[in-house]
Amino acid sequence: MDIELRGITKRFGEVVANSGVNLSIRAGEVLGLLGENGAGKSTMMNVLSGLYRPDEGEILIDGKPVQFNGPGDGIRAGIGMVHQHFMLVPVFTVAENVVLGVEPTGPLDSLDLKTARAQVREINETYGLEVDPDALIENLPVGIQQRVEIIKVLFRSADVLIFDEPTAVLTPQEVTDFFKIVRALREAGKALVFITHKLHEILEIADRINVLRAGQIVGECLPGEKTDLELAEMMVGRPVSLEVEKKPYEPGEVLLDVKDLTILREDDSLAVDDVSFSVRRHEVVGIAGVQGNGQSALVEALAGVHRIAGGTIAFEGKDITRASARARHQMGIAHIPEDRLKNGVVANFSIAENMVLNSYYDDRYSRGVMMDWNAVNERAAEYSAAFDVRTPSIFETVNHLSGGNQQKMVVAREMSRDTKLLIAAHPTRGLDVGSIEYIHSRLMDARDEGNAVLIVSSELDEVIALSDRILVMFKGKIVAQFGAGGRPADKNDIGLAMAGAAL
Amino acid sequence: MSEPAETPTEKLAHQLLQKAAPSRTVYEDLIIVPVFAIFVALVLGGLVMLATNVSIDTIGRSYIALLTGSVGSLGAISETLTAATPLVLAGLGVAMGFRAGFFNIGAEGQVLMGGMAAVIVGFSFGGLPIYIHLPMALLAGVLVGGLYAGIAGWLRAATGAHEVISTIMLNLISFRLVDYLLKVPFIQKAGRSDPISNAVLDSATLPRLLDWVDPNMRVHAGVFLMLFMVWFCYWLLFKTTIGFEFRASGENPDAARFAGMRSGLIVVLVMALAGALAGLAGANQVLGVLGRASPGFSAGIGFNAISVALLGRSHPVGVLIAGLLFGALEAGGRQMQVDAGVSLDLIGIVQSLIIAFIAAPLLVRAVFPWGFRGKAASRKE
């Protein structure tokens, strides 16, 4: 099935999300769609799947114009979307999730799970997916859950599959497996759209690449024709550097010393299991690991917002195991939280208010109980300008900023003071090339100024590029160390360690 | 004598300090929506009255009575203010709770407890001058209301008990507790068998403001307390660190915790403040209007306060305006009944319609699409 988008324009009020976009999606081909956050990728795919109606332009399926009045029409026309955030019921089995909403029924409208299981097996065999139809979703790793999403779409007889940032949650090994599935689907004659801002992936898997910038297609090419650097330039609209410039590694004295740290989750299961490590001044330590292996709990415990079950944390030689989050903040520990919208900012507050969220009580911003809003506003403007937070005014609320600018705001708040230890969890998650470049260089500046930096990321390339030493976490334990004189930081080895393989 | 040149960053920082002009959407939400809402509600209210066989003539008269009874004369304004004062005070309390993310259903109980405390102090301690006795009685209402609500705050902070449940239970306890207290010999009026308290002494009564014009004008000094509290809550919320903590915790408790704010302390503080304001509302009623306590003297003030807080978008000035609107509807509603003979139930329907429409701005925008040019305040995906 071939799909043609012609002159699609979609506006939201004054904002033009897509403007005159032409796109062709062909059977047996992987179309790579590359673009920064807010470039209009998601809007375009939502137009294609029937969720939005375009203001101008038309959609042609096999040459015939069609009109979608809702997401149901898109599915009926054979267009399926595999979302970035899975939409699965954790306590249901694979087969139950797959048939949800289109259940095969037996006599008296009873649920016919036998047929469902058989159909899931059939899809499994056709595309080599290897998913047990009777497994519970909550027991499956993320990579397999993603396959369930793919089965869901195939079960609804989709001929066009749209993947929205499919690799964001996968380990390197899972990505390899995922690409195998994509190729199998292509062999079977499906039309595939692969949305991402990761350059090397698109170069690896796509047959044709379209680059979207500010709502418009700014270029089309074949993967062999352009380098990743050229693609990045097309995407951002200015020359960018993909390399992180790093000065030589000259570690100072130990600043953070963690001993036998044990942390429990809320359900009393072990999140971090007897972990010891240290971070020195002038050093970046990266923690690699698939999400959910205890990194979040570790970071929160270091920042003082998660209870500790055992072990000690020492900072500058002082025991801070029981110190409050505020006390640690005042000691010079900065924390860039993993989930900025949940934990990092108050979305309905202005940039100025968010800028002092954890320092409002300080002498600089208040006198007794009275806030000094003039001082707050001036500092906020100064920091926003220095950290390139793009906004018309600091009185704008944070939910009006793009994800990248929100993240820069958090980075500005945490780094524009005298810090000694910087804990950054997924500092560039979901950001585009331009913002990533900027935040990376800021983190490096902090290291060169003498900070100890601890970075947690599931983005292996990022960890390798930034870190002087790499620790790999698996099931709450540190299972491997790379770099700094020890084992060299080889991407493949780290990936294996992340998946739990003994080295 | 030229100033040192600004660096580009300084220039940018300077630009960022510019405030954008308030958007048309804000103006529409604050002014046009309420005006249209009242209009639609009156039309619909008229239709309801028509459906219950009230003549058009009477409907016209009743709406005129609604207007004259609320703002048509000095006496009417006095009644509106008298009715609005406790609603604004208790509404401020509920609004402060909302701001900090707490759904305080317990204002009714806090009004009762604060009122009882004020009555007891108000009829005891005879012989004190008014400038000592009256503040004492008011303070008793504030303290007891605050302590009573503080229980719910403490339960939430220490045990995680949800405040909706605990405040509802505290309401039920307070209803019966007041019934009991009114039968206690020391409190019950001598020689009465029904539950009614001793009368508040003159030295603890909030002085009436306009009785020199007409002895029937009930507006009393509580109005100044109300205005002071509106200012106080505004100042607290927007000018102090405590208010910053309240608002941050209310908007995003996780981010507040990550920023090092102490959520347990904030819960207890905000609930105590909410209770203190509701308690003051109760004290205001018994010391300014009723002169004594009887069963159910709170008369739903604490529940209406929830509507007032919601309608006022939990902003102190909004609460003041919403409270005045409620007061006007109450005073005007009484006049409607007297002049046009419309039943009080129908008046309740009109009141509810007005509130429902103001609370649903998108509905009003849909009914009057030509009234709005700014884009609807829709949420981002």
Coordinates of N, CA and C in Angstrom, one line a residue, chain A residues 36-198:
Chain A
E36 N 13.9 17.7 14.8 CA 14.1 18.1 16.2 C 12.8 18.0 16.9
N37 N 12.8 18.2 18.2 CA 11.6 18.3 19.0 C 10.8 19.5 18.5
G38 N 9.5 19.3 18.3 CA 8.8 20.5 17.9 C 8.9 20.8 16.4
A39 N 9.5 19.9 15.6 CA 9.6 20.1 14.2 C 8.3 19.8 13.5
G40 N 7.5 19.1 14.1 CA 6.2 18.8 13.5 C 6.0 17.3 13.1
K41 N 7.0 16.5 13.6 CA 6.9 15.1 13.2 C 5.6 14.4 13.7
S42 N 5.4 14.6 15.0 CA 4.2 13.9 15.6 C 2.9 14.5 15.0
T43 N 2.8 15.8 14.8 CA 1.6 16.3 14.2 C 1.3 15.7 12.9
M44 N 2.4 15.5 12.1 CA 2.2 14.9 10.8 C 1.7 13.5 10.9
M45 N 2.3 12.7 11.8 CA 1.9 11.4 11.9 C 0.4 11.3 12.5
N46 N 0.1 12.2 13.3 CA -1.3 12.2 13.8 C -2.3 12.6 12.7
V47 N -1.8 13.4 11.8 CA -2.7 13.7 10.6 C -2.8 12.4 9.8
L48 N -1.7 11.7 9.7 CA -1.8 10.5 8.9 C -2.6 9.4 9.5
S49 N -2.6 9.3 10.8 CA -3.3 8.2 11.5 C -4.8 8.7 11.8
G50 N -5.2 9.9 11.3 CA -6.6 10.3 11.4 C -6.9 11.0 12.7
L51 N -5.9 11.2 13.6 CA -6.3 11.9 14.9 C -6.5 13.4 14.6
Y52 N -5.8 14.0 13.8 CA -6.0 15.4 13.4 C -6.5 15.5 12.0
R53 N -7.3 16.5 11.7 CA -7.7 16.7 10.3 C -6.8 17.9 9.8
P54 N -6.2 17.7 8.6 CA -5.4 18.8 8.1 C -6.2 20.0 7.7
D55 N -5.6 21.2 7.8 CA -6.3 22.4 7.4 C -6.3 22.5 5.9
E56 N -5.2 22.1 5.3 CA -5.0 22.1 3.8 C -4.4 20.8 3.4
G57 N -4.5 20.5 2.1 CA -3.8 19.3 1.6 C -4.6 18.1 1.6
E58 N -4.1 17.0 1.0 CA -4.9 15.8 1.0 C -4.0 14.6 1.2
I59 N -4.7 13.5 1.5 CA -4.0 12.2 1.7 C -4.5 11.3 0.7
L60 N -3.6 10.6 -0.1 CA -4.0 9.7 -1.1 C -3.5 8.3 -0.7
I61 N -4.4 7.3 -0.8 CA -4.0 5.9 -0.5 C -4.1 5.2 -1.9
D62 N -3.0 4.7 -2.3 CA -2.9 4.0 -3.6 C -3.6 4.9 -4.7
G63 N -3.3 6.2 -4.6 CA -3.7 7.1 -5.7 C -5.1 7.7 -5.4
K64 N -5.9 7.1 -4.5 CA -7.2 7.7 -4.3 C -7.3 8.6 -3.1
P65 N -7.8 9.8 -3.2 CA -7.9 10.6 -2.0 C -8.9 10.1 -1.0
V66 N -8.4 10.2 0.3 CA -9.3 9.7 1.4 C -9.4 10.8 2.4
Q67 N -10.4 10.7 3.2 CA -10.6 11.6 4.3 C -10.8 10.9 5.6
F68 N -10.0 11.2 6.6 CA -10.1 10.5 7.9 C -10.9 11.5 8.9
N69 N -11.9 10.9 9.6 CA -12.6 11.7 10.5 C -12.3 11.3 12.0
G70 N -11.4 10.4 12.1 CA -11.0 10.0 13.5 C -10.0 8.9 13.4
P71 N -9.4 8.6 14.6 CA -8.3 7.6 14.6 C -8.8 6.2 14.0
G72 N -10.1 5.9 14.3 CA -10.7 4.7 13.8 C -10.6 4.5 12.3
D73 N -10.7 5.6 11.5 CA -10.7 5.6 10.1 C -9.3 5.2 9.6
G74 N -8.3 5.7 10.3 CA -6.9 5.4 10.0 C -6.6 3.9 10.1
I75 N -7.1 3.4 11.3 CA -6.9 1.9 11.5 C -7.6 1.1 10.4
R76 N -8.8 1.5 10.1 CA -9.6 0.8 9.1 C -8.9 0.8 7.7
A77 N -8.2 2.0 7.5 CA -7.5 2.1 6.2 C -6.2 1.3 6.2
G78 N -5.8 0.8 7.3 CA -4.6 0.0 7.4 C -3.4 0.7 7.8
I79 N -3.6 1.8 8.6 CA -2.5 2.6 9.1 C -2.4 2.4 10.6
G80 N -1.3 1.9 11.1 CA -1.1 1.6 12.5 C 0.0 2.3 13.1
M81 N -0.1 2.7 14.3 CA 0.9 3.6 15.0 C 1.5 2.8 16.2
V82 N 2.8 2.7 16.3 CA 3.4 2.1 17.5 C 3.9 3.3 18.3
H83 N 3.3 3.5 19.4 CA 3.6 4.7 20.1 C 4.9 4.6 21.0
Q84 N 5.4 5.7 21.3 CA 6.6 5.7 22.1 C 6.3 5.2 23.5
H85 N 5.2 5.6 24.0 CA 4.8 5.1 25.3 C 3.8 4.0 25.1
F86 N 4.1 2.8 25.6 CA 3.3 1.7 25.3 C 1.9 1.8 25.9
M87 N 0.9 1.3 25.2 CA -0.4 1.4 25.7 C -0.9 0.0 25.9
L88 N -0.4 -0.6 27.0 CA -0.7 -2.0 27.3 C -1.2 -2.1 28.8
V89 N -2.1 -3.1 29.0 CA -2.6 -3.4 30.3 C -1.6 -4.3 31.0
P90 N -0.9 -3.9 32.1 CA 0.2 -4.7 32.6 C -0.3 -6.1 33.1
V91 N -1.5 -6.2 33.7 CA -2.0 -7.4 34.3 C -2.7 -8.3 33.3
F92 N -2.7 -7.9 32.0 CA -3.3 -8.8 31.0 C -2.2 -9.6 30.3
T93 N -2.6 -10.7 29.7 CA -1.6 -11.5 28.9 C -1.4 -10.8 27.6
V94 N -0.4 -11.3 26.9 CA -0.1 -10.7 25.5 C -1.3 -10.9 24.6
A95 N -1.9 -12.1 24.6 CA -3.0 -12.3 23.7 C -4.2 -11.3 24.1
E96 N -4.4 -11.2 25.4 CA -5.5 -10.3 25.8 C -5.3 -8.9 25.4
N97 N -4.0 -8.4 25.5 CA -3.7 -7.1 25.1 C -3.9 -6.9 23.6
V98 N -3.5 -7.9 22.9 CA -3.5 -7.8 21.4 C -5.0 -7.6 20.9
V99 N -5.9 -8.4 21.5 CA -7.2 -8.4 21.0 C -8.1 -7.3 21.6
L100 N -7.5 -6.6 22.6 CA -8.3 -5.6 23.3 C -9.0 -4.6 22.4
G101 N -10.3 -4.6 22.4 CA -11.1 -3.6 21.6 C -11.6 -4.3 20.3
V102 N -10.9 -5.4 19.9 CA -11.4 -6.1 18.7 C -11.5 -7.6 19.0
E103 N -12.0 -7.9 20.1 CA -11.9 -9.3 20.6 C -12.7 -10.2 19.7
P104 N -12.1 -11.4 19.3 CA -12.9 -12.4 18.7 C -13.9 -13.0 19.7
T105 N -15.1 -13.2 19.3 CA -16.1 -13.7 20.2 C -16.7 -15.0 19.8
G106 N -17.1 -15.8 20.8 CA -17.7 -17.1 20.5 C -19.2 -16.9 20.7
P107 N -19.9 -18.0 21.0 CA -21.3 -18.0 21.2 C -21.7 -17.1 22.4
L108 N -22.8 -16.4 22.4 CA -23.3 -15.6 23.5 C -22.2 -14.5 23.8
D109 N -21.5 -14.1 22.8 CA -20.6 -12.9 23.0 C -19.5 -13.2 24.0
S110 N -19.2 -14.5 24.2 CA -18.1 -14.8 25.1 C -16.7 -14.6 24.4
L111 N -15.7 -14.3 25.2 CA -14.4 -14.0 24.7 C -13.7 -15.3 24.2
D112 N -13.3 -15.3 23.0 CA -12.7 -16.4 22.4 C -11.2 -16.3 22.4
L113 N -10.6 -16.6 23.6 CA -9.2 -16.4 23.7 C -8.3 -17.4 22.9
K114 N -9.0 -18.6 22.7 CA -8.2 -19.6 22.0 C -7.9 -19.1 20.5
T115 N -8.9 -18.5 19.9 CA -8.6 -18.0 18.6 C -7.6 -16.9 18.6
A116 N -7.7 -16.0 19.7 CA -6.8 -14.9 19.8 C -5.4 -15.4 19.9
R117 N -5.2 -16.4 20.8 CA -3.8 -17.0 20.9 C -3.3 -17.5 19.6
A118 N -4.2 -18.2 18.9 CA -3.7 -18.8 17.6 C -3.3 -17.7 16.7
Q119 N -4.1 -16.6 16.7 CA -3.8 -15.6 15.7 C -2.5 -14.9 16.1
V120 N -2.2 -14.7 17.4 CA -1.0 -14.1 17.8 C 0.2 -15.0 17.4
R121 N 0.0 -16.3 17.6 CA 1.1 -17.3 17.2 C 1.4 -17.1 15.7
E122 N 0.3 -17.0 14.9 CA 0.5 -16.9 13.5 C 1.3 -15.7 13.1
I123 N 0.9 -14.6 13.7 CA 1.7 -13.3 13.4 C 3.1 -13.5 13.9
N124 N 3.3 -14.1 15.0 CA 4.7 -14.4 15.5 C 5.5 -15.1 14.5
E125 N 4.9 -16.2 13.9 CA 5.7 -17.0 13.0 C 6.0 -16.2 11.7
T126 N 5.0 -15.5 11.2 CA 5.2 -14.8 10.0 C 6.3 -13.8 10.0
Y127 N 6.5 -13.1 11.1 CA 7.5 -12.1 11.2 C 8.7 -12.4 12.1
G128 N 8.7 -13.6 12.7 CA 9.8 -14.0 13.6 C 9.8 -13.2 14.9
L129 N 8.7 -13.0 15.5 CA 8.6 -12.1 16.7 C 8.9 -12.8 18.0
E130 N 8.6 -14.1 18.1 CA 8.9 -14.9 19.3 C 8.4 -14.2 20.6
V131 N 7.0 -14.1 20.7 CA 6.4 -13.6 21.9 C 5.4 -14.7 22.4
D132 N 5.5 -15.0 23.7 CA 4.6 -16.0 24.2 C 3.3 -15.4 24.5
P133 N 2.2 -15.9 23.8 CA 0.9 -15.2 23.9 C 0.3 -15.2 25.3
D134 N 0.8 -16.1 26.2 CA 0.2 -16.3 27.5 C 1.0 -15.6 28.6
A135 N 2.1 -14.9 28.2 CA 2.9 -14.2 29.2 C 2.2 -12.9 29.7
L136 N 2.4 -12.6 31.0 CA 1.8 -11.4 31.5 C 2.7 -10.2 31.0
I137 N 2.1 -9.1 30.6 CA 2.9 -8.0 30.2 C 3.8 -7.5 31.2
E138 N 3.4 -7.4 32.5 CA 4.3 -6.8 33.5 C 5.5 -7.6 33.7
N139 N 5.5 -8.9 33.3 CA 6.7 -9.7 33.5 C 7.7 -9.6 32.3
L140 N 7.3 -8.9 31.2 CA 8.1 -8.9 30.0 C 9.0 -7.7 30.0
P141 N 10.2 -7.9 29.5 CA 11.1 -6.7 29.3 C 10.6 -5.7 28.2
V142 N 11.1 -4.5 28.3 CA 10.6 -3.5 27.4 C 10.6 -3.8 26.0
G143 N 11.7 -4.5 25.6 CA 11.8 -4.8 24.1 C 10.7 -5.7 23.7
I144 N 10.4 -6.7 24.5 CA 9.3 -7.6 24.2 C 7.9 -6.9 24.2
Q145 N 7.8 -6.0 25.2 CA 6.5 -5.2 25.2 C 6.3 -4.4 23.9
Q146 N 7.4 -3.9 23.4 CA 7.3 -3.2 22.1 C 6.8 -4.1 21.0
R147 N 7.3 -5.4 21.0 CA 6.9 -6.3 20.0 C 5.4 -6.6 20.2
V148 N 4.9 -6.6 21.4 CA 3.4 -6.8 21.6 C 2.7 -5.6 20.9
E149 N 3.2 -4.4 21.1 CA 2.6 -3.3 20.4 C 2.6 -3.5 18.9
I150 N 3.7 -4.0 18.3 CA 3.7 -4.3 16.9 C 2.7 -5.3 16.5
I151 N 2.6 -6.4 17.3 CA 1.6 -7.4 17.1 C 0.2 -6.8 17.1
K152 N 0.0 -5.9 18.0 CA -1.4 -5.3 18.1 C -1.7 -4.6 16.8
V153 N -0.7 -3.9 16.2 CA -1.0 -3.2 15.0 C -1.2 -4.2 13.8
L154 N -0.4 -5.2 13.8 CA -0.5 -6.2 12.7 C -1.8 -6.9 12.8
F155 N -2.2 -7.2 14.0 CA -3.5 -7.9 14.3 C -4.6 -7.1 13.7
R156 N -4.5 -5.8 13.7 CA -5.6 -5.0 13.1 C -5.3 -4.8 11.6
S157 N -4.6 -5.7 11.0 CA -4.2 -5.8 9.6 C -3.7 -4.5 9.0
A158 N -2.7 -3.9 9.7 CA -2.1 -2.7 9.2 C -1.1 -3.0 8.1
D159 N -1.1 -2.2 7.1 CA -0.1 -2.3 6.0 C 0.9 -1.2 6.1
V160 N 0.6 -0.2 6.9 CA 1.5 0.9 7.1 C 1.8 1.0 8.6
L161 N 3.0 0.9 9.0 CA 3.3 1.0 10.4 C 4.2 2.2 10.7
I162 N 3.7 3.0 11.7 CA 4.5 4.2 12.0 C 5.1 4.0 13.4
F163 N 6.4 4.1 13.5 CA 7.1 4.0 14.8 C 7.6 5.3 15.2
D164 N 7.1 5.7 16.4 CA 7.4 7.0 17.0 C 8.5 6.8 18.0
E165 N 9.7 7.3 17.7 CA 10.9 7.1 18.6 C 11.0 5.7 19.2
P166 N 11.0 4.7 18.3 CA 10.9 3.3 18.9 C 12.1 2.9 19.7
T167 N 13.2 3.5 19.5 CA 14.4 2.9 20.2 C 14.7 3.6 21.5
A168 N 13.9 4.6 21.9 CA 14.3 5.4 23.0 C 14.3 4.6 24.3
V169 N 13.6 3.5 24.4 CA 13.5 2.8 25.6 C 14.3 1.5 25.6
L170 N 15.0 1.2 24.5 CA 15.6 -0.1 24.3 C 17.1 -0.1 24.6
T171 N 17.6 -1.3 25.0 CA 19.0 -1.5 25.2 C 19.6 -1.7 23.8
P172 N 21.0 -1.5 23.6 CA 21.6 -1.7 22.3 C 21.3 -3.0 21.7
Q173 N 21.3 -4.1 22.5 CA 20.9 -5.4 22.0 C 19.5 -5.5 21.5
E174 N 18.6 -4.8 22.3 CA 17.2 -4.8 21.9 C 17.0 -4.1 20.6
V175 N 17.8 -3.0 20.4 CA 17.7 -2.2 19.2 C 18.1 -3.1 18.0
T176 N 19.2 -3.9 18.1 CA 19.6 -4.8 17.1 C 18.4 -5.8 16.7
D177 N 17.8 -6.3 17.7 CA 16.7 -7.2 17.5 C 15.5 -6.5 16.8
F178 N 15.3 -5.3 17.3 CA 14.2 -4.5 16.8 C 14.4 -4.3 15.3
F179 N 15.6 -3.9 14.9 CA 15.9 -3.7 13.5 C 15.7 -4.9 12.6
K180 N 16.0 -6.1 13.2 CA 15.7 -7.4 12.5 C 14.2 -7.5 12.2
I181 N 13.4 -7.1 13.2 CA 11.9 -7.2 13.0 C 11.5 -6.2 11.9
V182 N 12.1 -5.0 12.0 CA 11.7 -4.0 11.0 C 12.1 -4.5 9.6
R183 N 13.2 -5.2 9.5 CA 13.6 -5.7 8.1 C 12.6 -6.8 7.7
A184 N 12.2 -7.6 8.6 CA 11.3 -8.7 8.3 C 10.0 -8.1 7.8
L185 N 9.5 -7.1 8.5 CA 8.3 -6.4 8.1 C 8.4 -5.8 6.7
R186 N 9.6 -5.2 6.4 CA 9.8 -4.7 5.1 C 9.8 -5.8 4.0
E187 N 10.4 -6.9 4.3 CA 10.4 -8.0 3.4 C 9.0 -8.4 3.0
A188 N 8.1 -8.4 4.1 CA 6.7 -8.8 3.9 C 5.9 -7.8 3.1
G189 N 6.6 -6.7 2.7 CA 5.9 -5.7 1.9 C 5.1 -4.6 2.7
K190 N 5.4 -4.5 4.0 CA 4.7 -3.4 4.7 C 5.4 -2.1 4.4
A191 N 4.7 -1.0 4.5 CA 5.3 0.3 4.4 C 5.6 0.8 5.8
L192 N 6.8 1.3 6.1 CA 7.2 1.6 7.4 C 7.7 3.0 7.5
V193 N 7.3 3.7 8.6 CA 7.8 5.1 8.9 C 8.5 5.0 10.2
F194 N 9.7 5.5 10.2 CA 10.5 5.4 11.4 C 10.9 6.9 11.8
I195 N 10.3 7.3 12.9 CA 10.5 8.7 13.4 C 11.5 8.7 14.4
T196 N 12.5 9.6 14.3 CA 13.6 9.6 15.3 C 14.4 10.9 15.2
H197 N 15.2 11.2 16.2 CA 16.2 12.2 16.1 C 17.6 11.6 16.2
K198 N 17.6 10.3 16.2 CA 19.0 9.7 16.3 C 19.5 9.4 14.9

